[in-house]
Coordinates of C-alpha atoms in Angstrom, one line a residue:
M1 CA 126.8 126.3 126.5
L2 CA 126.8 128.6 123.4
H3 CA 130.6 129.1 123.5
W4 CA 131.0 126.8 120.4
F5 CA 128.5 129.1 118.5
Y6 CA 130.3 132.3 119.4
T7 CA 133.5 130.6 118.3
A8 CA 132.0 129.7 115.0
I9 CA 130.9 133.3 114.4
A10 CA 134.2 134.7 115.4
N11 CA 136.1 132.3 113.1
A12 CA 133.7 133.1 110.2
I13 CA 134.6 136.8 110.5
V14 CA 138.3 136.0 110.6
A15 CA 138.0 133.8 107.5
L16 CA 136.3 136.6 105.5
H17 CA 138.9 139.0 106.8
K18 CA 141.6 136.9 105.4
L19 CA 140.0 136.9 102.0
I20 CA 139.7 140.7 101.9
A21 CA 142.9 141.7 103.7
P22 CA 145.1 141.5 100.5
L23 CA 143.0 144.3 99.0
F24 CA 142.8 146.8 101.8
G25 CA 145.3 145.6 104.5
D26 CA 145.0 143.6 107.6
D27 CA 144.2 146.5 110.0
S28 CA 142.0 148.6 107.7
G29 CA 138.5 149.4 108.9
I30 CA 137.3 148.8 105.4
T31 CA 138.6 145.2 105.6
W32 CA 136.9 144.4 109.0
G33 CA 133.8 146.3 108.0
L34 CA 133.5 144.4 104.7
S35 CA 134.0 141.1 106.7
I36 CA 130.9 141.9 108.7
V37 CA 129.0 142.9 105.5
L38 CA 130.0 139.6 103.8
L39 CA 128.9 137.7 106.8
V40 CA 125.4 139.2 106.4
V41 CA 125.4 138.4 102.7
T42 CA 126.4 134.8 103.4
I43 CA 123.9 134.3 106.0
R44 CA 121.1 135.9 104.0
I45 CA 121.9 133.8 101.0
L46 CA 121.6 130.7 103.1
L47 CA 118.3 132.0 104.6
F48 CA 116.8 132.8 101.2
P49 CA 114.8 129.5 101.0
L50 CA 113.4 130.4 104.4
F51 CA 112.5 133.9 103.2
V52 CA 110.5 132.5 100.2
K53 CA 108.7 130.1 102.6
Q54 CA 107.9 133.1 104.8
I55 CA 106.3 135.0 101.9
K56 CA 104.3 131.8 100.8
T57 CA 103.0 131.4 104.4
Q58 CA 101.9 135.0 104.7
R59 CA 100.1 134.7 101.4
A60 CA 98.4 131.5 102.5
M61 CA 97.3 133.2 105.7
M62 CA 95.8 136.1 103.7
V63 CA 93.8 133.8 101.4
I64 CA 92.1 132.0 104.3
Q65 CA 91.2 135.3 106.1
P66 CA 87.4 135.0 105.2
K67 CA 87.3 131.4 106.6
V68 CA 89.1 132.6 109.7
K69 CA 86.5 135.3 110.3
E70 CA 83.6 132.9 109.7
L71 CA 85.1 130.6 112.4
Q72 CA 85.6 133.5 114.8
A73 CA 82.0 134.4 114.4
K74 CA 80.7 130.9 114.7
Y75 CA 82.7 129.9 117.8
R76 CA 82.6 133.2 119.6
G77 CA 82.7 132.5 123.3
D78 CA 84.1 129.0 122.7
R79 CA 87.9 129.6 122.6
E80 CA 88.9 126.0 122.9
T81 CA 86.8 124.9 119.9
L82 CA 87.8 128.0 117.9
N83 CA 91.5 127.2 118.4
Q84 CA 91.0 123.6 117.4
E85 CA 89.2 124.7 114.1
L86 CA 91.8 127.3 113.4
M87 CA 94.6 124.8 113.7
K88 CA 92.7 122.4 111.4
L89 CA 92.2 125.2 108.9
Y90 CA 96.0 126.1 109.0
R91 CA 96.9 122.4 108.4
E92 CA 94.6 122.0 105.5
N93 CA 96.0 125.2 103.8
N94 CA 99.7 124.8 104.8
A95 CA 99.5 128.1 106.7
N96 CA 101.3 129.0 109.9
P97 CA 100.7 132.3 111.8
L98 CA 104.3 132.2 113.1
G99 CA 105.8 131.4 109.7
G100 CA 106.4 135.1 109.0
C101 CA 108.9 135.3 111.9
L102 CA 111.2 132.5 110.9
P103 CA 114.0 134.5 109.1
L104 CA 114.0 137.0 112.1
L105 CA 114.1 134.2 114.7
V106 CA 117.0 132.4 112.9
Q107 CA 119.0 135.6 112.6
M108 CA 118.6 136.7 116.3
P109 CA 121.1 134.1 117.7
I110 CA 123.7 135.2 115.2
F111 CA 123.0 138.9 116.0
F112 CA 123.6 138.2 119.8
A113 CA 126.6 136.0 119.0
L114 CA 128.2 138.9 117.0
F115 CA 127.4 141.2 119.9
K116 CA 129.1 138.8 122.3
V117 CA 132.1 138.4 120.2
L118 CA 132.8 142.1 119.4
N119 CA 131.9 143.2 123.0
S120 CA 134.7 140.9 124.2
F121 CA 137.3 142.5 121.9
K122 CA 137.4 145.6 124.1
P123 CA 140.8 146.1 126.0
D124 CA 140.9 145.7 129.7
K125 CA 141.5 148.5 132.2
N126 CA 145.2 148.6 131.5
G127 CA 144.6 148.7 127.7
N128 CA 145.7 145.2 127.1
F129 CA 144.0 142.8 124.5
H130 CA 143.5 139.1 125.0
E131 CA 142.7 136.0 123.0
H132 CA 139.0 135.4 122.7
Y133 CA 137.0 132.5 121.2
G134 CA 140.1 131.1 119.5
I135 CA 141.1 134.4 117.9
S136 CA 144.7 135.5 118.6
K137 CA 145.5 138.6 120.6
G138 CA 146.8 140.4 117.5
L139 CA 143.7 139.8 115.5
V140 CA 141.5 140.9 118.4
Q141 CA 143.4 144.1 118.7
S142 CA 143.3 144.7 115.0
A143 CA 139.5 144.2 114.8
A144 CA 138.9 146.3 117.9
Q145 CA 140.8 149.3 116.7
A146 CA 139.7 149.1 113.1
K147 CA 137.6 152.2 112.4
I148 CA 134.3 152.8 110.5
F149 CA 133.8 156.5 109.9
G150 CA 136.2 157.2 112.7
A151 CA 134.5 154.9 115.3
P152 CA 136.3 151.6 116.3
I153 CA 134.3 148.5 115.6
A154 CA 134.5 147.3 119.2
S155 CA 133.3 150.8 120.6
S156 CA 129.7 151.7 121.6
F157 CA 127.9 154.7 122.7
R158 CA 128.4 153.8 126.3
S159 CA 132.2 153.1 126.0
S160 CA 134.2 154.9 128.6
A161 CA 136.7 157.6 127.8
D162 CA 139.5 155.3 128.9
T163 CA 138.4 152.4 126.7
L164 CA 138.1 154.8 123.7
R165 CA 141.6 156.2 124.4
H166 CA 143.0 152.7 124.2
L167 CA 141.1 152.2 121.0
G168 CA 142.4 155.4 119.6
A169 CA 139.2 157.3 119.3
S170 CA 137.4 160.3 120.9
V171 CA 134.2 160.2 122.8
G172 CA 132.4 162.9 120.6
T173 CA 133.2 161.0 117.4
V174 CA 132.2 157.6 118.6
R175 CA 128.8 158.9 120.1
G176 CA 128.0 160.9 117.0
I177 CA 128.6 157.9 114.7
T178 CA 126.8 155.5 117.0
I179 CA 123.7 157.8 117.3
A180 CA 123.6 158.1 113.5
M181 CA 123.8 154.3 113.1
I182 CA 121.2 153.7 115.7
V183 CA 118.7 156.0 114.0
L184 CA 119.5 154.3 110.6
M185 CA 119.2 150.9 112.2
T186 CA 115.7 151.8 113.8
A187 CA 114.4 153.5 110.6
T188 CA 115.4 150.6 108.4
T189 CA 113.9 148.0 110.8
F190 CA 110.5 150.0 110.7
I191 CA 110.7 150.4 106.8
T192 CA 111.3 146.7 106.2
Q193 CA 108.2 145.7 108.2
R194 CA 106.1 148.5 106.8
Q195 CA 107.1 147.6 103.3
L196 CA 105.8 144.1 103.7
M197 CA 102.4 145.3 105.1
A198 CA 101.9 148.0 102.6
R199 CA 102.5 145.5 99.7
N200 CA 99.8 143.1 101.3
P201 CA 96.9 145.1 102.7
A202 CA 95.3 141.9 104.1
M203 CA 98.0 141.7 106.7
A204 CA 96.3 144.6 108.5
E205 CA 93.5 142.1 109.5
G206 CA 93.0 138.8 111.1
P207 CA 95.3 136.8 113.4
M208 CA 98.5 138.0 111.7
A209 CA 97.7 141.7 112.5
Q210 CA 98.9 141.6 116.0
Q211 CA 102.0 139.7 115.1
Q212 CA 102.8 142.3 112.4
K213 CA 102.1 145.2 114.7
I214 CA 104.5 143.8 117.2
L215 CA 107.2 143.5 114.6
L216 CA 106.5 146.9 113.1
Y217 CA 106.6 148.9 116.4
V218 CA 108.3 146.8 119.1
L219 CA 111.4 145.9 117.2
P220 CA 112.4 149.4 116.2
F221 CA 111.7 150.6 119.8
F222 CA 113.9 147.7 121.2
F223 CA 116.7 148.6 118.8
A224 CA 116.4 152.3 119.6
I225 CA 116.6 151.8 123.4
F226 CA 119.2 149.1 123.5
G227 CA 121.2 150.2 120.5
I228 CA 123.5 152.3 122.8
N229 CA 124.9 149.0 124.1
F230 CA 125.7 147.7 120.7
P231 CA 129.2 147.9 119.3
V232 CA 129.7 149.6 116.0
G233 CA 130.2 146.3 114.3
V234 CA 126.9 145.0 115.5
L235 CA 125.2 148.2 114.3
L236 CA 126.8 147.7 110.9
Y237 CA 125.6 144.1 110.8
W238 CA 121.9 145.0 111.5
V239 CA 121.8 148.0 109.1
T240 CA 123.3 145.8 106.4
T241 CA 120.8 143.0 106.9
N242 CA 117.9 145.6 106.8
F243 CA 119.0 147.1 103.5
W244 CA 119.4 143.5 102.1
T245 CA 115.8 142.7 103.4
M246 CA 114.4 145.9 101.7
G247 CA 115.9 144.9 98.4
Q248 CA 115.0 141.3 98.6
Q249 CA 111.4 142.1 99.5
F250 CA 111.2 144.5 96.7
L251 CA 112.3 142.1 94.1
V252 CA 110.5 139.0 95.4
I253 CA 107.2 140.5 96.5
N254 CA 106.7 142.7 93.5
R255 CA 106.9 139.6 91.3
M256 CA 103.8 138.2 93.1
H257 CA 100.3 139.6 92.7
P258 CA 99.1 141.1 96.0
V259 CA 96.4 139.3 97.7
P260 CA 93.4 141.7 98.1
V261 CA 91.9 142.4 101.5
G262 CA 89.7 139.5 102.7
G263 CA 91.7 137.1 100.5
A264 CA 89.1 137.2 97.7
V265 CA 90.3 135.7 94.4
A266 CA 88.7 136.8 91.2
A267 CA 86.5 134.3 89.4
K268 CA 87.6 133.0 86.0
P269 CA 85.3 133.8 83.2
V270 CA 83.3 130.9 81.9
T271 CA 83.0 130.8 78.1
S272 CA 81.2 127.5 77.5
N273 CA 77.7 128.0 76.1
G274 CA 78.2 131.7 76.2
A275 CA 77.1 131.8 79.9
N276 CA 79.5 134.5 80.9
R277 CA 79.8 136.6 77.7
P278 CA 80.3 140.3 78.2
G279 CA 77.1 142.0 78.9
R280 CA 75.3 139.1 80.3
G281 CA 74.8 138.3 84.0
A282 CA 74.7 134.9 85.7
G283 CA 71.5 133.1 85.1
Q284 CA 70.2 135.5 82.3
T285 CA 69.0 134.3 79.0
E286 CA 70.0 135.8 75.8
Q287 CA 66.7 137.8 75.5
E288 CA 67.1 139.2 79.1
A289 CA 70.8 140.2 78.8
P290 CA 71.6 143.9 78.6
V291 CA 72.6 144.9 75.2
A292 CA 74.3 148.1 74.0
D293 CA 72.3 150.5 71.8
A294 CA 74.3 151.5 68.7
Q295 CA 73.2 155.2 69.1
T296 CA 72.7 155.8 72.8
G297 CA 75.6 153.7 73.9
P298 CA 74.5 152.5 77.4
A299 CA 73.3 149.0 77.8
V300 CA 69.6 148.5 78.0
R301 CA 67.6 145.5 79.1
R302 CA 65.5 143.9 76.3
Q303 CA 62.1 143.0 77.5
P304 CA 60.4 139.8 76.5
Q305 CA 57.9 140.5 73.7
R306 CA 54.2 140.0 74.6
K307 CA 51.4 139.2 72.2
K308 CA 48.9 142.1 71.8
T309 CA 45.4 141.0 72.7
K310 CA 42.3 142.9 71.8
K311 CA 40.1 143.7 74.7
K312 CA 36.5 142.9 74.1
R313 CA 34.2 145.7 74.9
G314 CA 30.5 145.4 75.6
R315 CA 27.9 147.0 73.4
P316 CA 26.6 150.4 74.5
G317 CA 23.3 149.9 76.2
G318 CA 23.6 146.1 75.9
R319 CA 21.9 143.9 78.4
H320 CA 23.7 142.8 81.5

């Protein structure tokens, strides 16, 4: 069912390869490696509007955190009503708890399509290459044997010695490179999620917390465990997209003011009628407002003046 999608990804890589080949050569590892990098850049540029929507959705979720907590306290024990009220609150504020996962969810099919394509480029038991997904036998062999830091793009940590021999590489070199790339992929996956949470402390609370913890810990664990099955080209793809995400988040999120924990927003000062002038609290009159003493410095509260009244005293020895 997804053969058409795999074919589209394979042809996209070949098209990018044709653009770069005049610079570094048809069979160069730099050419095929840059083809994968440019595929990442192209996809991430297309997904940029989705990334901006992700950030806006996360910020909307942070702002309504106090209301979410109020509803959770009010409808404790009534999960059905709570869910209905939460959905109503989300709709009114254009918030979506799953909105933060959209770029990742869109990228995963591309990630697995690339895995399927590059994994098919391996030679058979006799060392022969075959046409796959509309890509000619010659291009399949060129891509499979192209090396990144000495490891063929189609090789993986679990590639057999015979497969690596046909690809023109050694077991030690391939395993060393793949382990280094798996560690880098896992670390950058963790850092990109941690970076987003560190910039917005409110994400550590409320309904988004569980979602973010899953992305923070489960994804790196997933990549660390299953990364031994990923071809070098797939590892290169995910490391590249992680570095792109780190830079994109740094530029976009740092331009936005972080939402404080609890989603509180600072009140704007009111200047009409001098109600909120410096040194005066809400509801205080001018006489009662704290004023600064020119000599002592600290603000003191001016007490209302009272009229002095003379206390009448009875005459000594007077009659009662």
